[in-house]
PDB file of C-alpha atoms in Angstrom:
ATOM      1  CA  UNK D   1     123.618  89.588  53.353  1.00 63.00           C
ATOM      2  CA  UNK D   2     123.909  86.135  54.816  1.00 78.00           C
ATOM      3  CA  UNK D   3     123.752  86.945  58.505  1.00 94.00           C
ATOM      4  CA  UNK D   4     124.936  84.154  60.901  1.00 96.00           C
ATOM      5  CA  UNK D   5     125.120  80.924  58.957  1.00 97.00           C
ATOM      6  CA  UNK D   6     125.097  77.333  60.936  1.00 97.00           C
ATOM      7  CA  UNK D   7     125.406  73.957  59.810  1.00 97.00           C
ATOM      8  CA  UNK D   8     123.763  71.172  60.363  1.00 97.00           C
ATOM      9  CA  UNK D   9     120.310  71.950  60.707  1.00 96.00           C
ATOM     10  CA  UNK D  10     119.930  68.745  62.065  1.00 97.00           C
ATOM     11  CA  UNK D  11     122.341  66.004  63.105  1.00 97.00           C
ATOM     12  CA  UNK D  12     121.818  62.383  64.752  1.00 97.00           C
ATOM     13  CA  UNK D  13     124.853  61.031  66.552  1.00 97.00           C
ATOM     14  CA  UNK D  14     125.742  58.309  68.610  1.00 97.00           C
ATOM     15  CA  UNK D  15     127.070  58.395  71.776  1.00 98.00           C
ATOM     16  CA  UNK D  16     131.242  58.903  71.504  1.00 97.00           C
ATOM     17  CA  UNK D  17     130.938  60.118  68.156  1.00 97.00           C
ATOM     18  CA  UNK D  18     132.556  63.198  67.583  1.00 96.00           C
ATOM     19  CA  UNK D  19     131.191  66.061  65.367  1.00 96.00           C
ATOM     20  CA  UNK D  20     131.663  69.960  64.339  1.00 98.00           C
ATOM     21  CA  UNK D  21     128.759  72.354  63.915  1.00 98.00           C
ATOM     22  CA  UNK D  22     130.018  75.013  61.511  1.00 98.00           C
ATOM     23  CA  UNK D  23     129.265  78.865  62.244  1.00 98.00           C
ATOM     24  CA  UNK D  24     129.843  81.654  59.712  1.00 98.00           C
ATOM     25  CA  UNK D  25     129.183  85.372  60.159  1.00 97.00           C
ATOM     26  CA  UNK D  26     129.414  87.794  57.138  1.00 96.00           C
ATOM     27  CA  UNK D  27     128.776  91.174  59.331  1.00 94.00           C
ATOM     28  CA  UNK D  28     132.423  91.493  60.328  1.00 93.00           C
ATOM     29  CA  UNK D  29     131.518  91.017  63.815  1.00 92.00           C
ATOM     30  CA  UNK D  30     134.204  90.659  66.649  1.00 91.00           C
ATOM     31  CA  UNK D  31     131.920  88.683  69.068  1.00 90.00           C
ATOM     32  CA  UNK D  32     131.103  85.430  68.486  1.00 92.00           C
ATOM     33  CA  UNK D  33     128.913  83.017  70.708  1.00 93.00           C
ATOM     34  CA  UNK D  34     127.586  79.839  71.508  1.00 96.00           C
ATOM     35  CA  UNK D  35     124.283  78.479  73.463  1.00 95.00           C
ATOM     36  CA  UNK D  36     122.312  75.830  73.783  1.00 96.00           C
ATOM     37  CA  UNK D  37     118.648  75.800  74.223  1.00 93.00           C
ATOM     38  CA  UNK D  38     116.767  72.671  76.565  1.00 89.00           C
ATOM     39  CA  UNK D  39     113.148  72.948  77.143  1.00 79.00           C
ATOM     40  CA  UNK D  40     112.294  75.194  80.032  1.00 72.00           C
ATOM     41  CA  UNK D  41     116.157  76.609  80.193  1.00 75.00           C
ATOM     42  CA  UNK D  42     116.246  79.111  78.231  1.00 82.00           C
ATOM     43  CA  UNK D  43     119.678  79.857  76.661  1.00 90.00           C
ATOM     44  CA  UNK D  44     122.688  78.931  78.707  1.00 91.00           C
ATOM     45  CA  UNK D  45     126.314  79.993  76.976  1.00 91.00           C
ATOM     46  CA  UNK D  46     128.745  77.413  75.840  1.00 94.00           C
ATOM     47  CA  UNK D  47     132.066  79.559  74.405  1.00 94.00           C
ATOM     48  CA  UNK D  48     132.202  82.685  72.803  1.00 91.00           C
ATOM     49  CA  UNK D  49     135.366  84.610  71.441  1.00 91.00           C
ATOM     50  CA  UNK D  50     135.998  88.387  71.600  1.00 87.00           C
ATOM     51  CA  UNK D  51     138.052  88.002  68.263  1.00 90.00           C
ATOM     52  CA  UNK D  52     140.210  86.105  66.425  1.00 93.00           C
ATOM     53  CA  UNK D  53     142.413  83.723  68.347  1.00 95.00           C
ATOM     54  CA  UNK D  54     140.804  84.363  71.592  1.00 93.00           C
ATOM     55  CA  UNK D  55     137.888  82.333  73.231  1.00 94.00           C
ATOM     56  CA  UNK D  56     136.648  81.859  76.891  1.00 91.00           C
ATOM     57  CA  UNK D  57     133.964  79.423  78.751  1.00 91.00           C
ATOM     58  CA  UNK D  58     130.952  80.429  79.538  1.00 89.00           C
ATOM     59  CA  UNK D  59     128.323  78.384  81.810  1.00 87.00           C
ATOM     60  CA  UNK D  60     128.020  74.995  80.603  1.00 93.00           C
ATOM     61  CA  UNK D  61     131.702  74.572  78.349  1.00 95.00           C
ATOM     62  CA  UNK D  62     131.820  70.641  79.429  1.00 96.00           C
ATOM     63  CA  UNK D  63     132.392  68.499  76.968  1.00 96.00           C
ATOM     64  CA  UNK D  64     132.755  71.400  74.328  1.00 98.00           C
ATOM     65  CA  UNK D  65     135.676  72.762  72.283  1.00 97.00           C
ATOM     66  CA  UNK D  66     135.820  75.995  69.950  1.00 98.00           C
ATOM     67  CA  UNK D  67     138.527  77.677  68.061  1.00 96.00           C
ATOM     68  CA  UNK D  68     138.127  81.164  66.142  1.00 97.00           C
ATOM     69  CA  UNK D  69     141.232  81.269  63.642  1.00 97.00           C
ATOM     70  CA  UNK D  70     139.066  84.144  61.478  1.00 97.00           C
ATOM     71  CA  UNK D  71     136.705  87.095  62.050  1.00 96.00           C
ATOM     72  CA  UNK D  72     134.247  84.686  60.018  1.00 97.00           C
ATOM     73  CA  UNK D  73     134.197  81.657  61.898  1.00 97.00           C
ATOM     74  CA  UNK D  74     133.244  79.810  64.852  1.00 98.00           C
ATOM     75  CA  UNK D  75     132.883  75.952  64.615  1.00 98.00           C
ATOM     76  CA  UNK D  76     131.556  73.944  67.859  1.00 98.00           C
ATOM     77  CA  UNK D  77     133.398  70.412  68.474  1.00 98.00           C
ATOM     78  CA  UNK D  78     131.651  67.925  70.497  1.00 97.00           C
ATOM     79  CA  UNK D  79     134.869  65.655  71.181  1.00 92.00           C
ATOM     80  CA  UNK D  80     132.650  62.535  72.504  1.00 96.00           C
ATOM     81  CA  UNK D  81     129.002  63.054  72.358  1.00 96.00           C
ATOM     82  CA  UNK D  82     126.708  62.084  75.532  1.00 97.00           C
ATOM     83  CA  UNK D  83     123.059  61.948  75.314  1.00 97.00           C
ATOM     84  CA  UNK D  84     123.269  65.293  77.777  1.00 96.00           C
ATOM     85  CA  UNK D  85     124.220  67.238  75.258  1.00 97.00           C
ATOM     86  CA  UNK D  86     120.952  66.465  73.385  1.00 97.00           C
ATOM     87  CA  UNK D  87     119.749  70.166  72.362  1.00 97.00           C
ATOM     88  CA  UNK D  88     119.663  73.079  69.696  1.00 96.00           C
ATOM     89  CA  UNK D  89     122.314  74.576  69.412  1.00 98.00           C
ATOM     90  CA  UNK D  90     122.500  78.810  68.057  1.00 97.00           C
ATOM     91  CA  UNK D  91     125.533  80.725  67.134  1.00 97.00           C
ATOM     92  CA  UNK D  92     124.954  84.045  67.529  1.00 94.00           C
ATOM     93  CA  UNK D  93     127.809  87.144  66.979  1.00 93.00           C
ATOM     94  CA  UNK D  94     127.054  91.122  67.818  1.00 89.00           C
ATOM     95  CA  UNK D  95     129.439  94.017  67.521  1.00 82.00           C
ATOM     96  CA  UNK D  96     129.940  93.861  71.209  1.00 69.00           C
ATOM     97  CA  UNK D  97     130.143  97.901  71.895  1.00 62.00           C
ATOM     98  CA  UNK D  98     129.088  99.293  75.078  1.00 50.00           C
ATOM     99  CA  UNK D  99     126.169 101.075  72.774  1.00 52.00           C
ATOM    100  CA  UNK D 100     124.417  97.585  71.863  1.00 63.00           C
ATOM    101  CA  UNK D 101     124.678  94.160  72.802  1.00 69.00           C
ATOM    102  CA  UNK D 102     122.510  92.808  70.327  1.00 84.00           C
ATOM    103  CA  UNK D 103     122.821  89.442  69.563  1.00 89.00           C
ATOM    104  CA  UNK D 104     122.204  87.974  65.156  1.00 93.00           C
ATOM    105  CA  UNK D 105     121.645  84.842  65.958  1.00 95.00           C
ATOM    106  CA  UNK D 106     121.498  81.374  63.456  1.00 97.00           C
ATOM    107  CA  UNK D 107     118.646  80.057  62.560  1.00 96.00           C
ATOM    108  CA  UNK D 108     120.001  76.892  65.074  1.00 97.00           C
ATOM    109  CA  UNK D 109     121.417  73.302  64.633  1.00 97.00           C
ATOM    110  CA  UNK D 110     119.266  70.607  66.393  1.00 97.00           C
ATOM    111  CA  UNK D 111     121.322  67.568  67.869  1.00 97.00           C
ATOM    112  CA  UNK D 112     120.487  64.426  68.996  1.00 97.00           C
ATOM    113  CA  UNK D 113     122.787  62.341  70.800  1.00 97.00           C
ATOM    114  CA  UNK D 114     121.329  58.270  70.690  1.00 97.00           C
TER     115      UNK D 114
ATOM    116  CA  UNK K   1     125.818  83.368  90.421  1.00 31.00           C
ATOM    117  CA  UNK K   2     123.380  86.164  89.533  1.00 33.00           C
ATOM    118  CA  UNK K   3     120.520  85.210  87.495  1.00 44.00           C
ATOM    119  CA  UNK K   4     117.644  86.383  84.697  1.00 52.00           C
ATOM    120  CA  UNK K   5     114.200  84.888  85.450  1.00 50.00           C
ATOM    121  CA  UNK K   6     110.867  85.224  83.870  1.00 44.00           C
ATOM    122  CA  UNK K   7     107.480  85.674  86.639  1.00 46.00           C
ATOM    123  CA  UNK K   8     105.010  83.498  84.309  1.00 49.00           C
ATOM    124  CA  UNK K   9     106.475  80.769  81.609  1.00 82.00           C
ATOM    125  CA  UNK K  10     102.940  81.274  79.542  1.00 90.00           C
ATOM    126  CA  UNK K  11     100.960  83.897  78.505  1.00 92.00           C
ATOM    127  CA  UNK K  12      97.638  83.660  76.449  1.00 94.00           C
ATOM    128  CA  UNK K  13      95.576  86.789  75.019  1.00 95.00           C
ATOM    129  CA  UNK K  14      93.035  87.156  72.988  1.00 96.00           C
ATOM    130  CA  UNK K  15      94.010  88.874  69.283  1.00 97.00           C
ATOM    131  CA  UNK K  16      93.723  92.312  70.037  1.00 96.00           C
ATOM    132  CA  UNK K  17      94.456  92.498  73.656  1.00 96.00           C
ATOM    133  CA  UNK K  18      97.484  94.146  75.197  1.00 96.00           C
ATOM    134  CA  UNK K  19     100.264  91.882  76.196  1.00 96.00           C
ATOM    135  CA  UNK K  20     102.749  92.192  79.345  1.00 96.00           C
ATOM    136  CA  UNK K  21     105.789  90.374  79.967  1.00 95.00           C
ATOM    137  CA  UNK K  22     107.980  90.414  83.117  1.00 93.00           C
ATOM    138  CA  UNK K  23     110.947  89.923  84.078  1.00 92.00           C
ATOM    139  CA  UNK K  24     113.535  89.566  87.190  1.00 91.00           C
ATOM    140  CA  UNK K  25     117.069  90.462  87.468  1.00 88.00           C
ATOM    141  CA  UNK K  26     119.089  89.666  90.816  1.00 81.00           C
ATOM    142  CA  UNK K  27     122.376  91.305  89.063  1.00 83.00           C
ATOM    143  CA  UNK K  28     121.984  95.301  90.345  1.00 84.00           C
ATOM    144  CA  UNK K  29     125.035  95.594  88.612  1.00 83.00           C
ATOM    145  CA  UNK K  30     123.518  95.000  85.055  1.00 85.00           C
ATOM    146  CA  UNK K  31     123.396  98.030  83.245  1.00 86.00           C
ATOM    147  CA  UNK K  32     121.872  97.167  79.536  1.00 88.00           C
ATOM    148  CA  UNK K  33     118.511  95.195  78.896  1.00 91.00           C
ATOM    149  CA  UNK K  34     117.609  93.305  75.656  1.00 92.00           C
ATOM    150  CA  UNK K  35     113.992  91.881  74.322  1.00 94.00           C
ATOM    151  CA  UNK K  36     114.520  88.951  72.449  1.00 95.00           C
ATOM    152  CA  UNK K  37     111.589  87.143  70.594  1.00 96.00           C
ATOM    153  CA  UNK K  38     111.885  83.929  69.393  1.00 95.00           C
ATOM    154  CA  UNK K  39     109.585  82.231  66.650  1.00 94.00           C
ATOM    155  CA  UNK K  40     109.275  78.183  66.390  1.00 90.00           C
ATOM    156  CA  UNK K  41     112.012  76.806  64.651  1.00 90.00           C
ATOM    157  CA  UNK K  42     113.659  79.865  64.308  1.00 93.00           C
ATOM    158  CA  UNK K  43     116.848  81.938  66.689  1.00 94.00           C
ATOM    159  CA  UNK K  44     116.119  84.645  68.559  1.00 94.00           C
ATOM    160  CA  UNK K  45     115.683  88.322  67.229  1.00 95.00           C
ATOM    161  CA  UNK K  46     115.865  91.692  69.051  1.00 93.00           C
ATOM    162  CA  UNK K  47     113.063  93.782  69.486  1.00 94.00           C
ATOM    163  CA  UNK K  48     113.966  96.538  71.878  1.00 95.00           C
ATOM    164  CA  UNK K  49     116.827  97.756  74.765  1.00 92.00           C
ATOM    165  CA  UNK K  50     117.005  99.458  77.244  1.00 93.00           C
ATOM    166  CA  UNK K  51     119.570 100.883  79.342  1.00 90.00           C
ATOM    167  CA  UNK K  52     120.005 101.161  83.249  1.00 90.00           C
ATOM    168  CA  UNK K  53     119.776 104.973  82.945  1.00 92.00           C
ATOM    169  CA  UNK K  54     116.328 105.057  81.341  1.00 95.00           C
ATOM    170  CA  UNK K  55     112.773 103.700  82.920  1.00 96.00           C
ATOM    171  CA  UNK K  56     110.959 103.254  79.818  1.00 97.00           C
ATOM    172  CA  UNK K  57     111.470 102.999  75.744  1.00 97.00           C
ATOM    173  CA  UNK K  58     109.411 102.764  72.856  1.00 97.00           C
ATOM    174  CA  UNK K  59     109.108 101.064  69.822  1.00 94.00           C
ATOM    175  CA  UNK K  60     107.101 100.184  67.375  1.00 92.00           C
ATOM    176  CA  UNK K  61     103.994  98.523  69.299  1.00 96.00           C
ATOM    177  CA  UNK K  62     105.868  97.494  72.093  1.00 97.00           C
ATOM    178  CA  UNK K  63     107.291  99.281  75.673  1.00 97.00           C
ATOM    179  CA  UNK K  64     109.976  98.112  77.536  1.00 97.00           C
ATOM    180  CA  UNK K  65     109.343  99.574  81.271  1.00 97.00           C
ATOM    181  CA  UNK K  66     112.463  99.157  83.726  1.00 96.00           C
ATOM    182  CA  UNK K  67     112.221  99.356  87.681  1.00 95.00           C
ATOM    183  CA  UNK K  68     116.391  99.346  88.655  1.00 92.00           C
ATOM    184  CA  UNK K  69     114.419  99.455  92.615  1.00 93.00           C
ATOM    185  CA  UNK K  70     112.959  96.122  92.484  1.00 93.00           C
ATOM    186  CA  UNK K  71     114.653  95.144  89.625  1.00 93.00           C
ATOM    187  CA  UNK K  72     111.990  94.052  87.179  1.00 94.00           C
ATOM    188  CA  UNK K  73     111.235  94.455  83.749  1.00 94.00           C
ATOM    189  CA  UNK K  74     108.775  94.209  81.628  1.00 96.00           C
ATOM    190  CA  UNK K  75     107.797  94.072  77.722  1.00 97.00           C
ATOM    191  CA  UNK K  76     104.176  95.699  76.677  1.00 97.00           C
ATOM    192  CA  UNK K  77     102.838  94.787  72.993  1.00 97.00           C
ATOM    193  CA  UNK K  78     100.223  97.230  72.058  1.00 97.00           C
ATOM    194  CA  UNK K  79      97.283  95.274  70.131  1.00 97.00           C
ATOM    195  CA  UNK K  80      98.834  91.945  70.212  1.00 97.00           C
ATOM    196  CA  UNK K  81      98.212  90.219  66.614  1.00 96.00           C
ATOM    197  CA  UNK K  82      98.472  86.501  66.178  1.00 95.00           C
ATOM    198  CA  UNK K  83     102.424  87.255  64.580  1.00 96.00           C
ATOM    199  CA  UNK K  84     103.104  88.162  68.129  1.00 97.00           C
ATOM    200  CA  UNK K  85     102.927  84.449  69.137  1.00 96.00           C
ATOM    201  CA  UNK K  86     106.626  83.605  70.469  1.00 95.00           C
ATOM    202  CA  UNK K  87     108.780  82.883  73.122  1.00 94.00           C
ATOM    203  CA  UNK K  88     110.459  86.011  74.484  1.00 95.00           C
ATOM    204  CA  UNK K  89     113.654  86.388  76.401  1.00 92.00           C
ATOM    205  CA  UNK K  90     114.567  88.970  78.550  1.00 92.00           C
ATOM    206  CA  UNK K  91     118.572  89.663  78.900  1.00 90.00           C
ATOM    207  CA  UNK K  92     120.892  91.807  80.857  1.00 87.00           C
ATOM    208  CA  UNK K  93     124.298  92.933  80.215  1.00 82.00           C
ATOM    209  CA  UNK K  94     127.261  94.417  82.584  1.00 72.00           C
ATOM    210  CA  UNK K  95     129.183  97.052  82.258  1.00 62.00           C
ATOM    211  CA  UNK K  96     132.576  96.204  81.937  1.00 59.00           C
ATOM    212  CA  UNK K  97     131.720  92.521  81.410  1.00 60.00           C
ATOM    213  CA  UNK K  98     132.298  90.861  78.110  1.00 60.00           C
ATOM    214  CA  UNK K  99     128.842  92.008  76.465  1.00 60.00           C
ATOM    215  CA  UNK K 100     127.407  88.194  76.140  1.00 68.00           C
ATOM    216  CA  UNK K 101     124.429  88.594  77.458  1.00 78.00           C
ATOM    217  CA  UNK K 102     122.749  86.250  80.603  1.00 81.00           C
ATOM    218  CA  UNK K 103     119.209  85.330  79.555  1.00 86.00           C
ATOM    219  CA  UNK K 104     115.909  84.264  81.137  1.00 84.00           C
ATOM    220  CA  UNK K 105     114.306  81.234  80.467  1.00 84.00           C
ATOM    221  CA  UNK K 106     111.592  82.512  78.383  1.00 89.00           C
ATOM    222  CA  UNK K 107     107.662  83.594  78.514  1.00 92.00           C
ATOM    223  CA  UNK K 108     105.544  81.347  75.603  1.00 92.00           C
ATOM    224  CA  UNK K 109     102.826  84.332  74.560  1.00 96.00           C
ATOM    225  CA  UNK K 110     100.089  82.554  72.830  1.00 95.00           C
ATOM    226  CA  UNK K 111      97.488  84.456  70.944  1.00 96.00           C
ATOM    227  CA  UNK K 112      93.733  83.579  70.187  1.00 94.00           C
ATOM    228  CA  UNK K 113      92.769  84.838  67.227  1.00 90.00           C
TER     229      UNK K 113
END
């Protein structure tokens, strides 16, 4: 059992290039999620997706675009990338009941933006 | 906007030691509280929850202690071993939100062996 899969695990882009950072979850989640991690942050959402077809912003969604045409997947666009968005990057999907919130997260995608 | 913060932003014990955590919540709304450990170079796992109608749980070497009056928790690892050595997260959840969690910004524990 695979988990929550992402790739890149690393990626070096220059700024305006555009890129997708794949996520795949084999746990037949609903919930799907994206964050970033910066030094000293912590985790700040991106997007995440209550199912198929539906997405929503969460606190930092500039600059950002997802899609979630199956249960499986998630991908990240970056449509022009800016040395801001310089970070690691974790998918992360949970069953989203009020019993748990636990988050499976990836094992992250590290991104730097030149 | 409500926030998840973190007292200290490094810990260090000594290999045997017990270890405490805290964290603050501003959200007295938030109803469901997550532990999340995170290794270097690797995402975030759960260790332990804990829900707004509880003050304390148990786990496996660790204690999750909840105080909804000044709204703080806090994580307790029992015998802290050098594998304890992590970042850890607090989160918090609302009721009738969408379940993504809001999370701290993270307490480095370092342990001397």
């Amino acid at each position: 059992n695979a988990g929550v899969t992402q790739t890149p695990k690393f990626q070096v882009l220059k700024t305006g290039q555009s890129m997708t950072l794949q996520c795949a979850q084999d746990m037949n989640h609903e919930y799907m999620s994206w964050y970033r991690q910066d030094p000293g942050m912590g985790l700040r959402l991106i997007h995440y997706s209550v199912g198929a077809g539906i997405t929503d912003q969460g606190e930092v969604p500039n600059g950002y675009n997802v899609s979630r045409s199956t249960t499986e997947d998630f991908p990240l666009r970056l449509l022009s990338a800016a040395p801001s968005q310089t970070s690691v990057y974790f998918c992360a999907s949970s069953t989203g009941t009020p019993i748990t919130g636990e988050l499976f997260f990836g094992e992250g995608s590290r991104l730097t933006v030149l | 906007g409500e926030s998840v913060g973190l007292h200290l932003p490094t810990l260090s014990v000594q290999e045997g030691d017990n270890s405490i955590i805290n964290c603050a919540y501003s959200n007295s709304a938030s109803d469901y509280f997550i532990w999340y450990k995170q290794e270097s170079g690797k995402g975030p796992q759960f260790i332990i929850d804990i829900r707004s109608n509880m003050d304390k749980r148990q786990g496996q070497r660790v204690t999750v202690l909840l105080n909804k009056t000044v709204k703080h928790l806090s994580l307790q690892i029992a015998a802290t071993q050098p594998g304890d050595s992590a970042v850890y997260f607090c989160a918090e959840n609302t009721r009738g939100g969408s379940y993504i969690p809001t999370f701290g910004r993270g307490t480095s524990l370092i342990v001397h062996p």
